[in-house]
Amino acid sequence: MKHTLLIDADILVYKSLSSAEKEVEWEPGEWTITCNHEVARDTFNQHVASLLHSGDYARHILCFSDTSNFRKKLDPSYKSNRKNRKPLGYKVFRTSIMEEHSKVSVSKPNLEADDCIGILATNGNIASPVVWSEDKDLQQIPGLRWTPSGVVEVSEHDADLFFYTQVLTGDTADGYPGCTGIGPVKADALLSGVDITDVESVWSIIKGTYAKANIPEDFALTQAQLARILRSSDWDKTKQEPILWTPHRTRTV
């Protein structure tokens, strides 16, 4: 069966631009950094071509983050810990790539590329979707995932388990802390043997763990909403806005 490859284009833009930067010493002691966008463009297109040649893909979709992010409205400190500068001309290059590949580029209001991928991978409208991303967060999305050794399937159970684990542990890369004192080992012990399909029971464990750390449930819920990579059931197509995750909302994949 031919697949549709859903590509996290933000990562490719960043990597392509970074590889095209050069340090130049114009005269002794005077240095600048330059970035050749044409070189970066060639690198980006080569990355995409290489991914498509790695499997049986009928088509591909490039997913980009919007310039605004709904998570920053939930918590202004979200990703504020990222101090490294973006490569030179990042916004201009990103826009030019989206224009060049306009027929296969997707971005949704206030969403990150991860969310676009999650929605497309679970809405049932894409033929045999395969997710490509170097971001571990996409392990929250059930379905097929590209790996260097081949395509693997992430079960709904494992996807949900990864989500709940992140709610407990937080994510230092994205700047939300999770529950104080809970790392992957403790989270695994807390969730081991639990019926992951019973959302209310899982949430009872999570809020109880936060309560033991003297952290209120509303903070725990915000952590869940920050952690959640959107699926189709988390997206209001008519209003073009996220449906924030809660343990009490009936949902499907």
PDB file of C-alpha atoms in Angstrom:
ATOM      1  CA  MET A   1       0.000   0.000   0.000  1.00  0.00           C
ATOM      2  CA  LYS A   2       1.245   3.454  -0.875  1.00  0.00           C
ATOM      3  CA  HIS A   3       1.485   5.857   2.036  1.00  0.00           C
ATOM      4  CA  THR A   4       1.194   9.600   2.606  1.00  0.00           C
ATOM      5  CA  LEU A   5       4.217  11.010   4.431  1.00  0.00           C
ATOM      6  CA  LEU A   6       3.408  13.759   6.950  1.00  0.00           C
ATOM      7  CA  ILE A   7       6.603  15.750   7.438  1.00  0.00           C
ATOM      8  CA  ASP A   8       7.512  18.069  10.314  1.00  0.00           C
ATOM      9  CA  ALA A   9       8.805  20.799   8.010  1.00  0.00           C
ATOM     10  CA  ASP A  10       9.863  23.084  10.882  1.00  0.00           C
ATOM     11  CA  ILE A  11      12.687  20.672  11.672  1.00  0.00           C
ATOM     12  CA  LEU A  12      13.837  20.492   8.057  1.00  0.00           C
ATOM     13  CA  VAL A  13      13.778  24.292   7.722  1.00  0.00           C
ATOM     14  CA  TYR A  14      15.889  24.686  10.848  1.00  0.00           C
ATOM     15  CA  LYS A  15      18.393  21.990   9.890  1.00  0.00           C
ATOM     16  CA  SER A  16      18.714  23.189   6.308  1.00  0.00           C
ATOM     17  CA  LEU A  17      19.346  26.791   7.305  1.00  0.00           C
ATOM     18  CA  SER A  18      21.765  25.846  10.078  1.00  0.00           C
ATOM     19  CA  SER A  19      23.860  23.789   7.685  1.00  0.00           C
ATOM     20  CA  ALA A  20      24.035  26.744   5.258  1.00  0.00           C
ATOM     21  CA  GLU A  21      25.510  29.145   7.813  1.00  0.00           C
ATOM     22  CA  LYS A  22      29.185  30.047   7.634  1.00  0.00           C
ATOM     23  CA  GLU A  23      31.521  32.042   9.833  1.00  0.00           C
ATOM     24  CA  VAL A  24      33.496  34.603   7.837  1.00  0.00           C
ATOM     25  CA  GLU A  25      36.549  36.538   9.018  1.00  0.00           C
ATOM     26  CA  TRP A  26      36.579  39.707   6.905  1.00  0.00           C
ATOM     27  CA  GLU A  27      39.782  40.939   8.460  1.00  0.00           C
ATOM     28  CA  PRO A  28      41.770  39.855  11.511  1.00  0.00           C
ATOM     29  CA  GLY A  29      39.439  39.746  14.496  1.00  0.00           C
ATOM     30  CA  GLU A  30      36.306  40.813  12.576  1.00  0.00           C
ATOM     31  CA  TRP A  31      33.872  37.939  12.158  1.00  0.00           C
ATOM     32  CA  THR A  32      30.332  37.643  10.869  1.00  0.00           C
ATOM     33  CA  ILE A  33      27.950  34.801  10.148  1.00  0.00           C
ATOM     34  CA  THR A  34      26.383  34.442   6.700  1.00  0.00           C
ATOM     35  CA  CYS A  35      23.671  32.112   5.463  1.00  0.00           C
ATOM     36  CA  ASN A  36      23.123  31.171   1.834  1.00  0.00           C
ATOM     37  CA  HIS A  37      19.402  30.564   1.419  1.00  0.00           C
ATOM     38  CA  GLU A  38      19.818  28.949  -1.991  1.00  0.00           C
ATOM     39  CA  VAL A  39      22.136  26.370  -0.489  1.00  0.00           C
ATOM     40  CA  ALA A  40      19.609  25.874   2.318  1.00  0.00           C
ATOM     41  CA  ARG A  41      16.795  25.489  -0.223  1.00  0.00           C
ATOM     42  CA  ASP A  42      18.695  22.767  -2.055  1.00  0.00           C
ATOM     43  CA  THR A  43      19.381  21.002   1.236  1.00  0.00           C
ATOM     44  CA  PHE A  44      15.711  21.200   2.246  1.00  0.00           C
ATOM     45  CA  ASN A  45      14.561  19.729  -1.060  1.00  0.00           C
ATOM     46  CA  GLN A  46      17.191  16.985  -0.837  1.00  0.00           C
ATOM     47  CA  HIS A  47      15.962  16.089   2.650  1.00  0.00           C
ATOM     48  CA  VAL A  48      12.385  15.772   1.384  1.00  0.00           C
ATOM     49  CA  ALA A  49      13.464  13.736  -1.660  1.00  0.00           C
ATOM     50  CA  SER A  50      15.503  11.391   0.538  1.00  0.00           C
ATOM     51  CA  LEU A  51      12.534  10.780   2.836  1.00  0.00           C
ATOM     52  CA  LEU A  52      10.235  10.057  -0.105  1.00  0.00           C
ATOM     53  CA  HIS A  53      12.749   7.635  -1.604  1.00  0.00           C
ATOM     54  CA  SER A  54      12.973   5.763   1.703  1.00  0.00           C
ATOM     55  CA  GLY A  55       9.548   4.161   1.297  1.00  0.00           C
ATOM     56  CA  ASP A  56       6.477   3.632  -0.853  1.00  0.00           C
ATOM     57  CA  TYR A  57       4.911   7.102  -0.693  1.00  0.00           C
ATOM     58  CA  ALA A  58       2.204   8.282  -3.041  1.00  0.00           C
ATOM     59  CA  ARG A  59       2.351  11.847  -1.722  1.00  0.00           C
ATOM     60  CA  HIS A  60       3.668  14.009   1.079  1.00  0.00           C
ATOM     61  CA  ILE A  61       2.462  16.943   3.171  1.00  0.00           C
ATOM     62  CA  LEU A  62       4.750  19.540   4.741  1.00  0.00           C
ATOM     63  CA  CYS A  63       3.452  20.702   8.128  1.00  0.00           C
ATOM     64  CA  PHE A  64       4.525  24.083   9.515  1.00  0.00           C
ATOM     65  CA  SER A  65       3.908  25.887  12.805  1.00  0.00           C
ATOM     66  CA  ASP A  66       1.817  29.033  12.768  1.00  0.00           C
ATOM     67  CA  THR A  67       3.448  32.279  13.867  1.00  0.00           C
ATOM     68  CA  SER A  68       1.234  32.261  16.990  1.00  0.00           C
ATOM     69  CA  ASN A  69       0.769  29.427  19.480  1.00  0.00           C
ATOM     70  CA  PHE A  70      -2.297  28.638  21.600  1.00  0.00           C
ATOM     71  CA  ARG A  71      -0.107  27.112  24.321  1.00  0.00           C
ATOM     72  CA  LYS A  72       1.472  30.471  25.061  1.00  0.00           C
ATOM     73  CA  LYS A  73      -1.995  31.735  25.966  1.00  0.00           C
ATOM     74  CA  LEU A  74      -2.343  28.869  28.441  1.00  0.00           C
ATOM     75  CA  ASP A  75       1.121  29.526  29.860  1.00  0.00           C
ATOM     76  CA  PRO A  76       3.216  32.508  28.663  1.00  0.00           C
ATOM     77  CA  SER A  77       6.364  30.714  29.829  1.00  0.00           C
ATOM     78  CA  TYR A  78       5.825  27.852  27.348  1.00  0.00           C
ATOM     79  CA  LYS A  79       9.110  27.335  25.438  1.00  0.00           C
ATOM     80  CA  SER A  80      10.471  30.567  26.928  1.00  0.00           C
ATOM     81  CA  ASN A  81      13.509  28.585  28.098  1.00  0.00           C
ATOM     82  CA  ARG A  82      14.713  28.264  24.508  1.00  0.00           C
ATOM     83  CA  LYS A  83      17.410  30.905  24.249  1.00  0.00           C
ATOM     84  CA  ASN A  84      19.296  29.714  21.183  1.00  0.00           C
ATOM     85  CA  ARG A  85      18.849  31.972  18.185  1.00  0.00           C
ATOM     86  CA  LYS A  86      17.209  30.685  15.035  1.00  0.00           C
ATOM     87  CA  PRO A  87      19.369  30.525  11.885  1.00  0.00           C
ATOM     88  CA  LEU A  88      19.711  33.725   9.877  1.00  0.00           C
ATOM     89  CA  GLY A  89      16.620  34.714   7.927  1.00  0.00           C
ATOM     90  CA  TYR A  90      14.519  31.896   9.414  1.00  0.00           C
ATOM     91  CA  LYS A  91      11.110  33.555   8.947  1.00  0.00           C
ATOM     92  CA  VAL A  92      11.855  34.714   5.399  1.00  0.00           C
ATOM     93  CA  PHE A  93      13.183  31.300   4.394  1.00  0.00           C
ATOM     94  CA  ARG A  94      10.266  29.469   5.981  1.00  0.00           C
ATOM     95  CA  THR A  95       7.794  31.661   4.102  1.00  0.00           C
ATOM     96  CA  SER A  96       9.614  31.110   0.816  1.00  0.00           C
ATOM     97  CA  ILE A  97       9.599  27.334   1.305  1.00  0.00           C
ATOM     98  CA  MET A  98       5.858  27.383   2.032  1.00  0.00           C
ATOM     99  CA  GLU A  99       5.287  29.414  -1.140  1.00  0.00           C
ATOM    100  CA  GLU A 100       7.485  27.149  -3.259  1.00  0.00           C
ATOM    101  CA  HIS A 101       5.691  24.058  -1.939  1.00  0.00           C
ATOM    102  CA  SER A 102       2.287  25.675  -1.530  1.00  0.00           C
ATOM    103  CA  LYS A 103       0.372  22.683  -2.949  1.00  0.00           C
ATOM    104  CA  VAL A 104       1.647  20.381  -0.213  1.00  0.00           C
ATOM    105  CA  SER A 105       2.141  22.823   2.685  1.00  0.00           C
ATOM    106  CA  VAL A 106      -0.210  22.980   5.683  1.00  0.00           C
ATOM    107  CA  SER A 107      -0.356  25.343   8.650  1.00  0.00           C
ATOM    108  CA  LYS A 108      -3.299  25.856  10.997  1.00  0.00           C
ATOM    109  CA  PRO A 109      -4.117  28.932  13.124  1.00  0.00           C
ATOM    110  CA  ASN A 110      -2.284  29.007  16.479  1.00  0.00           C
ATOM    111  CA  LEU A 111      -0.984  25.447  16.099  1.00  0.00           C
ATOM    112  CA  GLU A 112       2.466  23.921  16.006  1.00  0.00           C
ATOM    113  CA  ALA A 113       3.582  21.619  13.218  1.00  0.00           C
ATOM    114  CA  ASP A 114       3.185  18.681  15.628  1.00  0.00           C
ATOM    115  CA  ASP A 115      -0.510  19.476  16.016  1.00  0.00           C
ATOM    116  CA  CYS A 116      -1.050  19.705  12.258  1.00  0.00           C
ATOM    117  CA  ILE A 117       0.541  16.299  11.871  1.00  0.00           C
ATOM    118  CA  GLY A 118      -1.540  14.844  14.702  1.00  0.00           C
ATOM    119  CA  ILE A 119      -4.792  16.124  13.220  1.00  0.00           C
ATOM    120  CA  LEU A 120      -4.009  14.943   9.689  1.00  0.00           C
ATOM    121  CA  ALA A 121      -2.801  11.548  10.921  1.00  0.00           C
ATOM    122  CA  THR A 122      -6.048  10.856  12.803  1.00  0.00           C
ATOM    123  CA  ASN A 123      -8.839  12.547  10.824  1.00  0.00           C
ATOM    124  CA  GLY A 124      -9.378   9.625   8.439  1.00  0.00           C
ATOM    125  CA  ASN A 125      -9.041  11.786   5.336  1.00  0.00           C
ATOM    126  CA  ILE A 126      -5.413  10.962   4.533  1.00  0.00           C
ATOM    127  CA  ALA A 127      -4.601   7.710   2.770  1.00  0.00           C
ATOM    128  CA  SER A 128      -2.342   5.547   4.960  1.00  0.00           C
ATOM    129  CA  PRO A 129      -0.535   8.402   6.776  1.00  0.00           C
ATOM    130  CA  VAL A 130       3.014   7.951   8.040  1.00  0.00           C
ATOM    131  CA  VAL A 131       4.431  10.499  10.505  1.00  0.00           C
ATOM    132  CA  TRP A 132       7.968  11.826  10.115  1.00  0.00           C
ATOM    133  CA  SER A 133       9.401  13.922  12.927  1.00  0.00           C
ATOM    134  CA  GLU A 134      12.493  13.907  15.096  1.00  0.00           C
ATOM    135  CA  ASP A 135      10.374  15.257  17.973  1.00  0.00           C
ATOM    136  CA  LYS A 136       9.568  12.588  20.563  1.00  0.00           C
ATOM    137  CA  ASP A 137       6.199  14.262  21.247  1.00  0.00           C
ATOM    138  CA  LEU A 138       4.773  12.659  18.111  1.00  0.00           C
ATOM    139  CA  GLN A 139       4.829   9.336  19.974  1.00  0.00           C
ATOM    140  CA  GLN A 140       1.497  10.596  21.343  1.00  0.00           C
ATOM    141  CA  ILE A 141      -0.095  10.039  17.931  1.00  0.00           C
ATOM    142  CA  PRO A 142      -1.397   6.547  17.176  1.00  0.00           C
ATOM    143  CA  GLY A 143      -0.669   5.133  13.750  1.00  0.00           C
ATOM    144  CA  LEU A 144       2.321   4.643  11.483  1.00  0.00           C
ATOM    145  CA  ARG A 145       5.627   6.403  12.194  1.00  0.00           C
ATOM    146  CA  TRP A 146       8.779   6.677  10.083  1.00  0.00           C
ATOM    147  CA  THR A 147      12.016   5.432  11.641  1.00  0.00           C
ATOM    148  CA  PRO A 148      15.461   4.979  10.072  1.00  0.00           C
ATOM    149  CA  SER A 149      14.948   1.216  10.150  1.00  0.00           C
ATOM    150  CA  GLY A 150      11.459   1.319   8.644  1.00  0.00           C
ATOM    151  CA  VAL A 151       7.858   2.198   9.392  1.00  0.00           C
ATOM    152  CA  VAL A 152       6.544   1.136  12.795  1.00  0.00           C
ATOM    153  CA  GLU A 153       3.045   1.282  14.254  1.00  0.00           C
ATOM    154  CA  VAL A 154       2.268   3.178  17.446  1.00  0.00           C
ATOM    155  CA  SER A 155      -0.790   1.673  19.122  1.00  0.00           C
ATOM    156  CA  GLU A 156      -3.474   3.876  20.658  1.00  0.00           C
ATOM    157  CA  HIS A 157      -2.558   2.409  24.051  1.00  0.00           C
ATOM    158  CA  ASP A 158       1.100   3.358  23.702  1.00  0.00           C
ATOM    159  CA  ALA A 159       0.230   6.797  22.334  1.00  0.00           C
ATOM    160  CA  ASP A 160      -2.087   7.529  25.270  1.00  0.00           C
ATOM    161  CA  LEU A 161       0.436   6.136  27.744  1.00  0.00           C
ATOM    162  CA  PHE A 162       3.122   8.450  26.373  1.00  0.00           C
ATOM    163  CA  PHE A 163       0.757  11.416  26.737  1.00  0.00           C
ATOM    164  CA  TYR A 164      -0.106  10.631  30.356  1.00  0.00           C
ATOM    165  CA  THR A 165       3.565  10.058  31.139  1.00  0.00           C
ATOM    166  CA  GLN A 166       4.404  13.526  29.833  1.00  0.00           C
ATOM    167  CA  VAL A 167       1.619  15.038  31.925  1.00  0.00           C
ATOM    168  CA  LEU A 168       3.371  13.629  34.987  1.00  0.00           C
ATOM    169  CA  THR A 169       6.998  14.259  34.017  1.00  0.00           C
ATOM    170  CA  GLY A 170       6.643  17.495  32.084  1.00  0.00           C
ATOM    171  CA  ASP A 171       9.043  18.362  29.281  1.00  0.00           C
ATOM    172  CA  THR A 172      12.076  20.519  30.009  1.00  0.00           C
ATOM    173  CA  ALA A 173      12.644  21.091  26.282  1.00  0.00           C
ATOM    174  CA  ASP A 174       9.216  22.722  25.996  1.00  0.00           C
ATOM    175  CA  GLY A 175       9.432  24.445  29.362  1.00  0.00           C
ATOM    176  CA  TYR A 176       6.531  22.923  31.307  1.00  0.00           C
ATOM    177  CA  PRO A 177       7.551  21.217  34.552  1.00  0.00           C
ATOM    178  CA  GLY A 178       5.014  18.466  35.196  1.00  0.00           C
ATOM    179  CA  CYS A 179       4.742  17.181  38.747  1.00  0.00           C
ATOM    180  CA  THR A 180       7.552  17.894  41.185  1.00  0.00           C
ATOM    181  CA  GLY A 181       9.646  14.810  41.874  1.00  0.00           C
ATOM    182  CA  ILE A 182       8.172  12.657  39.110  1.00  0.00           C
ATOM    183  CA  GLY A 183      10.509  11.353  36.433  1.00  0.00           C
ATOM    184  CA  PRO A 184      10.006   8.620  33.820  1.00  0.00           C
ATOM    185  CA  VAL A 185      10.665   5.756  36.255  1.00  0.00           C
ATOM    186  CA  LYS A 186       8.136   6.956  38.830  1.00  0.00           C
ATOM    187  CA  ALA A 187       5.609   7.795  36.112  1.00  0.00           C
ATOM    188  CA  ASP A 188       5.975   4.303  34.679  1.00  0.00           C
ATOM    189  CA  ALA A 189       5.380   2.788  38.122  1.00  0.00           C
ATOM    190  CA  LEU A 190       2.294   4.939  38.685  1.00  0.00           C
ATOM    191  CA  LEU A 191       0.744   4.035  35.328  1.00  0.00           C
ATOM    192  CA  SER A 192       1.845   0.407  35.181  1.00  0.00           C
ATOM    193  CA  GLY A 193      -1.094  -1.987  35.020  1.00  0.00           C
ATOM    194  CA  VAL A 194      -3.639   0.822  34.776  1.00  0.00           C
ATOM    195  CA  ASP A 195      -6.418   0.592  32.182  1.00  0.00           C
ATOM    196  CA  ILE A 196      -5.304   3.447  29.931  1.00  0.00           C
ATOM    197  CA  THR A 197      -8.702   3.497  28.217  1.00  0.00           C
ATOM    198  CA  ASP A 198     -10.342   4.491  31.526  1.00  0.00           C
ATOM    199  CA  VAL A 199      -9.567   8.202  31.353  1.00  0.00           C
ATOM    200  CA  GLU A 200     -11.261   9.054  34.658  1.00  0.00           C
ATOM    201  CA  SER A 201      -9.209   6.453  36.536  1.00  0.00           C
ATOM    202  CA  VAL A 202      -5.959   7.570  34.935  1.00  0.00           C
ATOM    203  CA  TRP A 203      -6.755  11.181  35.767  1.00  0.00           C
ATOM    204  CA  SER A 204      -7.507  10.226  39.353  1.00  0.00           C
ATOM    205  CA  ILE A 205      -3.958   8.853  39.636  1.00  0.00           C
ATOM    206  CA  ILE A 206      -2.474  11.939  37.990  1.00  0.00           C
ATOM    207  CA  LYS A 207      -4.335  14.509  40.090  1.00  0.00           C
ATOM    208  CA  GLY A 208      -3.640  12.448  43.223  1.00  0.00           C
ATOM    209  CA  THR A 209       0.080  12.486  42.408  1.00  0.00           C
ATOM    210  CA  TYR A 210       0.023  16.255  41.964  1.00  0.00           C
ATOM    211  CA  ALA A 211      -1.978  16.621  45.199  1.00  0.00           C
ATOM    212  CA  LYS A 212       0.706  14.706  47.126  1.00  0.00           C
ATOM    213  CA  ALA A 213       3.174  17.313  45.877  1.00  0.00           C
ATOM    214  CA  ASN A 214       0.806  20.078  47.061  1.00  0.00           C
ATOM    215  CA  ILE A 215       0.023  21.075  43.484  1.00  0.00           C
ATOM    216  CA  PRO A 216      -3.638  21.854  42.626  1.00  0.00           C
ATOM    217  CA  GLU A 217      -5.609  20.009  39.977  1.00  0.00           C
ATOM    218  CA  ASP A 218      -5.985  23.083  37.756  1.00  0.00           C
ATOM    219  CA  PHE A 219      -2.198  23.222  37.388  1.00  0.00           C
ATOM    220  CA  ALA A 220      -2.160  19.525  36.473  1.00  0.00           C
ATOM    221  CA  LEU A 221      -4.857  20.143  33.875  1.00  0.00           C
ATOM    222  CA  THR A 222      -2.833  22.974  32.335  1.00  0.00           C
ATOM    223  CA  GLN A 223       0.152  20.619  32.115  1.00  0.00           C
ATOM    224  CA  ALA A 224      -2.041  18.127  30.253  1.00  0.00           C
ATOM    225  CA  GLN A 225      -3.276  20.792  27.837  1.00  0.00           C
ATOM    226  CA  LEU A 226       0.291  21.940  27.171  1.00  0.00           C
ATOM    227  CA  ALA A 227       1.506  18.382  26.683  1.00  0.00           C
ATOM    228  CA  ARG A 228      -1.310  17.236  24.436  1.00  0.00           C
ATOM    229  CA  ILE A 229      -0.432  16.946  20.753  1.00  0.00           C
ATOM    230  CA  LEU A 230      -3.756  17.528  19.049  1.00  0.00           C
ATOM    231  CA  ARG A 231      -5.628  14.739  17.320  1.00  0.00           C
ATOM    232  CA  SER A 232      -8.595  15.294  15.047  1.00  0.00           C
ATOM    233  CA  SER A 233     -10.952  15.073  18.029  1.00  0.00           C
ATOM    234  CA  ASP A 234      -9.053  17.948  19.668  1.00  0.00           C
ATOM    235  CA  TRP A 235      -9.632  20.343  16.750  1.00  0.00           C
ATOM    236  CA  ASP A 236     -12.778  22.329  15.963  1.00  0.00           C
ATOM    237  CA  LYS A 237     -12.647  22.440  12.185  1.00  0.00           C
ATOM    238  CA  THR A 238     -15.497  24.958  11.935  1.00  0.00           C
ATOM    239  CA  LYS A 239     -14.093  27.441  14.444  1.00  0.00           C
ATOM    240  CA  GLN A 240     -10.478  26.622  13.505  1.00  0.00           C
ATOM    241  CA  GLU A 241      -9.438  26.371  17.127  1.00  0.00           C
ATOM    242  CA  PRO A 242      -8.234  23.707  19.573  1.00  0.00           C
ATOM    243  CA  ILE A 243     -10.617  21.813  21.827  1.00  0.00           C
ATOM    244  CA  LEU A 244      -8.577  21.759  25.013  1.00  0.00           C
ATOM    245  CA  TRP A 245      -8.093  18.329  26.565  1.00  0.00           C
ATOM    246  CA  THR A 246     -10.016  17.477  29.726  1.00  0.00           C
ATOM    247  CA  PRO A 247     -10.477  14.098  31.398  1.00  0.00           C
ATOM    248  CA  HIS A 248     -14.255  14.514  31.301  1.00  0.00           C
ATOM    249  CA  ARG A 249     -14.753  15.105  27.575  1.00  0.00           C
ATOM    250  CA  THR A 250     -15.942  12.132  25.592  1.00  0.00           C
ATOM    251  CA  ARG A 251     -13.696  11.802  22.595  1.00  0.00           C
ATOM    252  CA  THR A 252     -12.555   9.458  19.877  1.00  0.00           C
ATOM    253  CA  VAL A 253      -9.210   9.221  18.125  1.00  0.00           C
TER     254      VAL A 253
END
